Short mmCIF file of C-alpha atoms in Angstrom, two decimals:
data_model
loop_
_atom_site.label_atom_id
_atom_site.label_comp_id
_atom_site.label_asym_id
_atom_site.label_seq_id
_atom_site.Cartn_x
_atom_site.Cartn_y
_atom_site.Cartn_z
CA MET A 16 -48.19 -61.20 130.56
CA GLY A 17 -48.83 -57.49 130.05
CA ILE A 18 -50.67 -55.12 132.70
CA VAL A 19 -53.93 -55.16 130.50
CA GLU A 20 -53.93 -58.96 130.06
CA GLU A 21 -53.41 -59.63 133.91
CA ALA A 22 -55.87 -56.81 134.93
CA HIS A 23 -58.67 -58.54 132.67
CA ASN A 24 -57.52 -62.09 133.31
CA VAL A 25 -56.93 -62.58 129.51
CA ARG A 26 -56.87 -66.30 128.35
CA ILE A 27 -55.95 -67.51 124.96
CA VAL A 28 -56.89 -71.04 124.23
CA GLY A 29 -57.29 -72.91 120.89
CA ARG A 30 -55.35 -72.80 117.66
CA GLY A 31 -55.87 -71.54 114.15
CA ASP A 32 -55.42 -68.68 112.07
CA GLN A 33 -58.69 -67.03 112.82
CA ILE A 34 -59.26 -65.25 116.22
CA VAL A 35 -62.47 -65.26 118.10
CA VAL A 36 -63.00 -62.78 120.95
CA LEU A 37 -65.72 -63.84 123.46
CA ALA A 38 -66.79 -60.76 125.64
CA HIS A 39 -69.40 -61.17 128.58
CA GLY A 40 -72.13 -58.82 129.76
CA PHE A 41 -73.18 -57.50 133.40
CA GLY A 42 -72.96 -59.75 136.34
CA THR A 43 -71.11 -62.46 134.60
CA ASP A 44 -67.42 -63.26 133.73
CA GLN A 45 -65.78 -65.20 131.05
CA SER A 46 -67.02 -68.57 132.48
CA VAL A 47 -70.37 -67.70 130.89
CA TRP A 48 -68.89 -69.02 127.76
CA LYS A 49 -67.84 -72.35 129.07
CA HIS A 50 -70.16 -74.35 126.84
CA LEU A 51 -68.88 -72.66 123.72
CA VAL A 52 -65.24 -72.70 124.15
CA PRO A 53 -64.70 -76.55 123.64
CA HIS A 54 -66.28 -76.33 120.21
CA LEU A 55 -63.89 -73.58 119.21
CA VAL A 56 -60.35 -74.55 120.17
CA ASP A 57 -59.82 -76.89 117.15
CA ASP A 58 -60.42 -74.33 114.41
CA TYR A 59 -59.80 -70.91 116.25
CA ARG A 60 -57.58 -68.90 118.61
CA VAL A 61 -60.11 -67.90 121.23
CA ILE A 62 -59.46 -64.85 123.50
CA LEU A 63 -61.44 -64.47 126.63
CA TYR A 64 -61.49 -61.69 129.14
CA ASP A 65 -63.20 -60.27 132.19
CA ASN A 66 -64.67 -56.83 131.86
CA MET A 67 -63.53 -54.75 134.86
CA GLY A 68 -65.89 -54.78 137.71
CA ALA A 69 -66.63 -58.61 137.22
CA GLY A 70 -66.21 -60.37 140.47
CA THR A 71 -63.01 -62.08 139.13
CA THR A 72 -61.16 -58.80 138.49
CA ASN A 73 -59.45 -56.88 141.36
CA PRO A 74 -61.79 -54.21 142.71
CA GLU A 75 -59.12 -51.82 143.36
CA TYR A 76 -58.61 -51.43 139.66
CA PHE A 77 -62.20 -50.33 139.11
CA ASP A 78 -62.03 -46.51 138.29
CA PHE A 79 -65.75 -45.16 138.87
CA ASP A 80 -65.10 -42.31 136.60
CA ARG A 81 -63.78 -44.27 133.79
CA TYR A 82 -66.69 -46.65 133.74
CA ILE A 83 -69.33 -44.06 134.31
CA THR A 84 -69.97 -44.45 130.45
CA ILE A 85 -69.56 -47.51 128.14
CA ASP A 86 -66.53 -45.90 126.71
CA GLY A 87 -64.21 -47.08 129.54
CA PHE A 88 -65.15 -50.82 128.44
CA VAL A 89 -64.47 -50.03 124.73
CA TYR A 90 -60.99 -48.54 125.59
CA ASP A 91 -60.16 -51.70 127.53
CA LEU A 92 -61.26 -53.97 124.71
CA LEU A 93 -59.14 -51.88 122.11
CA ALA A 94 -56.18 -52.03 124.48
CA ILE A 95 -56.30 -55.93 124.98
CA LEU A 96 -56.37 -56.14 121.00
CA GLU A 97 -53.40 -53.96 120.91
CA GLU A 98 -51.38 -55.71 123.71
CA LEU A 99 -52.05 -58.87 121.79
CA GLN A 100 -51.52 -57.51 118.52
CA VAL A 101 -54.57 -58.66 117.17
CA LYS A 102 -54.91 -57.38 113.59
CA SER A 103 -58.41 -58.83 112.75
CA CYS A 104 -61.16 -61.01 114.86
CA ILE A 105 -64.67 -62.34 115.07
CA PHE A 106 -65.99 -60.46 118.12
CA VAL A 107 -68.93 -62.24 120.08
CA GLY A 108 -70.37 -59.89 122.58
CA HIS A 109 -73.08 -60.42 125.11
CA SER A 110 -75.42 -57.92 126.22
CA LEU A 111 -73.21 -54.78 127.48
CA SER A 112 -70.21 -56.15 125.27
CA ALA A 113 -72.43 -56.36 122.28
CA MET A 114 -72.69 -52.30 122.38
CA VAL A 115 -68.88 -52.25 123.59
CA GLY A 116 -68.21 -54.19 120.17
CA LEU A 117 -70.21 -52.03 118.20
CA LEU A 118 -68.52 -48.74 119.44
CA ALA A 119 -65.21 -50.15 119.19
CA SER A 120 -65.96 -51.18 115.42
CA ILE A 121 -66.83 -47.64 114.42
CA SER A 122 -63.38 -46.25 115.45
CA HIS A 123 -61.35 -49.45 114.50
CA PRO A 124 -63.73 -51.18 111.70
CA HIS A 125 -60.42 -53.08 110.38
CA LEU A 126 -60.12 -54.99 113.60
CA PHE A 127 -63.48 -56.81 113.18
CA THR A 128 -64.48 -59.21 110.38
CA LYS A 129 -67.98 -59.45 112.01
CA LEU A 130 -69.77 -58.79 115.12
CA ILE A 131 -72.18 -61.39 116.70
CA LEU A 132 -74.27 -59.82 119.16
CA VAL A 133 -75.97 -61.96 121.83
CA SER A 134 -79.09 -60.42 123.78
CA ALA A 135 -77.94 -57.03 122.49
CA SER A 136 -79.95 -53.86 123.36
CA PRO A 137 -78.94 -50.07 122.51
CA ARG A 138 -81.31 -48.76 125.18
CA PHE A 139 -83.04 -50.43 127.96
CA LEU A 140 -85.55 -47.68 128.99
CA ASN A 141 -88.81 -47.19 127.12
CA ASP A 142 -89.90 -43.79 125.70
CA SER A 143 -92.63 -42.67 123.58
CA GLU A 144 -91.40 -44.16 120.36
CA TYR A 145 -89.22 -47.07 121.59
CA PHE A 146 -89.58 -50.05 123.76
CA GLY A 147 -86.65 -51.05 125.56
CA GLY A 148 -88.38 -53.22 128.38
CA PHE A 149 -87.92 -50.94 131.43
CA GLN A 150 -89.72 -47.92 132.89
CA PRO A 151 -87.72 -45.50 135.19
CA GLU A 152 -89.60 -46.73 138.32
CA ASP A 153 -88.17 -50.24 137.36
CA LEU A 154 -84.70 -49.04 137.44
CA ASN A 155 -85.32 -46.97 140.84
CA GLN A 156 -86.31 -50.47 142.47
CA LEU A 157 -83.55 -52.23 140.86
CA TYR A 158 -81.00 -49.74 142.22
CA GLU A 159 -82.69 -49.55 145.66
CA GLY A 160 -82.68 -53.25 145.79
CA ILE A 161 -78.82 -53.31 145.29
CA ARG A 162 -78.36 -50.66 147.76
CA SER A 163 -80.41 -51.99 150.59
CA ASN A 164 -79.79 -55.84 150.60
CA TYR A 165 -77.25 -56.94 147.69
CA LYS A 166 -77.38 -60.64 148.41
CA ALA A 167 -81.08 -60.78 148.41
CA TRP A 168 -81.24 -58.73 145.27
CA CYS A 169 -79.08 -61.05 143.42
CA SER A 170 -81.27 -64.15 144.61
CA GLY A 171 -84.34 -62.22 143.18
CA PHE A 172 -82.61 -60.60 140.07
CA ALA A 173 -81.14 -63.96 138.73
CA PRO A 174 -84.20 -66.02 138.03
CA LEU A 175 -85.86 -63.05 136.45
CA VAL A 176 -83.18 -62.53 134.14
CA ILE A 177 -82.25 -66.28 133.19
CA GLY A 178 -85.87 -67.12 133.09
CA GLY A 179 -86.04 -70.01 135.41
CA ASP A 180 -86.33 -71.21 138.95
CA MET A 181 -83.93 -70.87 141.59
CA ASP A 182 -83.00 -74.56 141.45
CA SER A 183 -81.77 -74.35 137.82
CA VAL A 184 -77.95 -74.68 137.41
CA ALA A 185 -77.88 -71.47 135.18
CA VAL A 186 -79.57 -69.39 137.91
CA GLN A 187 -77.37 -70.66 140.39
CA GLU A 188 -74.34 -69.88 138.17
CA PHE A 189 -75.56 -66.36 137.55
CA SER A 190 -76.40 -65.76 141.02
CA ARG A 191 -72.77 -66.87 141.98
CA THR A 192 -71.08 -64.36 139.45
CA LEU A 193 -73.38 -61.74 140.23
CA PHE A 194 -72.84 -61.90 144.25
CA ASN A 195 -69.18 -62.12 143.45
CA MET A 196 -69.22 -58.47 142.14
CA ARG A 197 -68.66 -55.82 145.05
CA PRO A 198 -72.01 -54.20 145.63
CA ASP A 199 -70.88 -50.65 145.15
CA ILE A 200 -69.32 -51.57 141.68
CA ALA A 201 -72.54 -53.49 140.81
CA LEU A 202 -74.78 -50.44 141.43
CA SER A 203 -72.23 -48.09 139.38
CA LEU A 204 -72.19 -50.55 136.53
CA ALA A 205 -76.13 -51.12 136.58
CA GLN A 206 -76.58 -47.29 136.45
CA THR A 207 -74.22 -47.12 133.42
CA ILE A 208 -75.72 -49.91 131.33
CA PHE A 209 -79.43 -49.34 132.15
CA GLU A 210 -79.23 -45.80 131.49
CA PHE A 211 -77.06 -45.51 128.40
CA ASP A 212 -78.49 -44.63 124.92
CA MET A 213 -76.43 -46.08 121.96
CA ARG A 214 -79.27 -45.56 119.49
CA PRO A 215 -77.68 -42.57 117.92
CA ILE A 216 -74.35 -44.21 117.02
CA LEU A 217 -76.03 -47.25 115.25
CA GLY A 218 -76.06 -45.94 111.79
CA LEU A 219 -72.13 -45.34 112.04
CA VAL A 220 -71.62 -49.14 112.25
CA THR A 221 -70.51 -50.70 108.94
CA VAL A 222 -68.97 -54.03 110.19
CA PRO A 223 -71.55 -56.84 109.39
CA CYS A 224 -73.76 -57.85 112.60
CA HIS A 225 -75.30 -61.09 113.36
CA ILE A 226 -78.00 -60.47 116.02
CA ILE A 227 -78.79 -63.63 118.15
CA GLN A 228 -81.77 -63.22 120.35
CA SER A 229 -84.12 -65.29 122.72
CA THR A 230 -87.69 -65.43 121.89
CA LYS A 231 -88.47 -64.32 125.44
CA ASP A 232 -86.06 -62.01 127.28
CA LEU A 233 -87.10 -59.52 129.95
CA ALA A 234 -84.02 -57.34 129.29
CA ALA A 235 -83.98 -57.44 125.51
CA PRO A 236 -87.29 -57.93 123.98
CA VAL A 237 -87.54 -59.23 120.27
CA VAL A 238 -88.55 -55.74 118.98
CA VAL A 239 -85.10 -54.48 120.20
CA ALA A 240 -83.33 -57.06 117.79
CA GLU A 241 -85.58 -55.74 115.16
CA TYR A 242 -84.82 -52.19 115.91
CA LEU A 243 -81.09 -53.05 115.87
CA GLN A 244 -81.43 -54.56 112.26
CA LEU A 245 -83.40 -51.54 110.86
CA ASN A 246 -81.02 -48.95 112.40
CA LEU A 247 -77.42 -50.63 112.21
CA GLY A 248 -75.34 -49.08 109.20
CA GLY A 249 -74.05 -52.32 107.82
CA LYS A 250 -75.38 -55.55 106.79
CA THR A 251 -77.32 -57.46 109.46
CA ILE A 252 -79.01 -60.70 110.11
CA VAL A 253 -81.20 -61.51 113.02
CA GLU A 254 -81.83 -64.98 114.40
CA VAL A 255 -84.57 -65.48 117.08
CA MET A 256 -84.13 -68.70 119.02
CA PRO A 257 -86.67 -70.72 120.81
CA THR A 258 -85.06 -69.91 124.17
CA GLU A 259 -86.11 -67.99 127.15
CA GLY A 260 -83.80 -65.63 129.01
CA HIS A 261 -80.96 -63.03 128.81
CA LEU A 262 -78.30 -65.48 129.05
CA PRO A 263 -79.20 -68.25 126.64
CA GLN A 264 -75.55 -69.34 126.20
CA LEU A 265 -75.72 -70.58 130.05
CA SER A 266 -79.39 -71.53 130.43
CA ALA A 267 -79.93 -73.45 126.96
CA PRO A 268 -76.40 -74.29 125.51
CA ASP A 269 -77.78 -77.19 123.31
CA VAL A 270 -80.03 -74.66 121.52
CA VAL A 271 -77.58 -71.64 121.37
CA ILE A 272 -74.03 -73.29 120.76
CA PRO A 273 -75.15 -74.72 117.31
CA VAL A 274 -76.61 -71.24 116.37
CA LEU A 275 -73.37 -69.44 117.69
CA LEU A 276 -71.08 -71.92 115.87
CA ASN A 277 -73.14 -71.37 112.51
CA HIS A 278 -72.79 -67.51 112.63
CA ILE A 279 -69.22 -67.75 113.73
CA HIS A 280 -68.49 -70.33 110.96
CA HIS A 281 -70.48 -68.48 108.11
CA ASP A 282 -70.31 -64.97 106.97
CA LEU A 283 -73.59 -63.25 106.59
CA ALA A 284 -74.58 -64.34 103.23
CA GLU A 285 -73.74 -67.76 104.03
CA ALA A 286 -75.45 -68.03 107.57
CA LYS A 287 -77.83 -70.81 107.48
#
């Protein structure tokens, strides 16, 4: 196993000619795909990895300067694909990783046959002509919560993001992976993610994009999915699911897994 593979806990499962790459978002790790993977392994070679900063990665490898922008995650993805000699893949990215996939596809479009974007947002902050879902004061409160009492913040943030009560399995699972992160790394990544603005680059994306969205998502409202569809440079399709929360693949797998499989199996013109 190479250095990059080891640092990102890269795991390859399944068999098939086509490769599916599964990439997670903030506060989770590759286990967020546990309901989807069993449905893919008979037909695809599946690559899973952990973003640097996830609780499952070595915090000593986390370079605060490298990840002060989203570019650090893009370089990581491209390094993983290069080390594994991947020539082409279907990329499924959740939240942060949806934007990572978009950026990687601009410089290396040949590596991606399509991008499946789950709960994606190019910008979380509202401005005069754009609704991302958050005001600056919301983010200041979020950062202060992480600084002052990280465990308490995790307990409050998880049900807000998942859209359920503290007793739900999905909330408990997200709380676990969130709390596994080192607090200073969580704060740094939250600032990077919640303050990025990917809107200017959307028109440069030419790879087909399948946008998968919950009906109710605090972090990525439906209007954001519509904004992506209007502004991405290539062909797009949006599917809004009757689910709630930012991690529907964890909280509502019975609804989400068939939707994801449909978009993985079928190209844009064929997706049902």
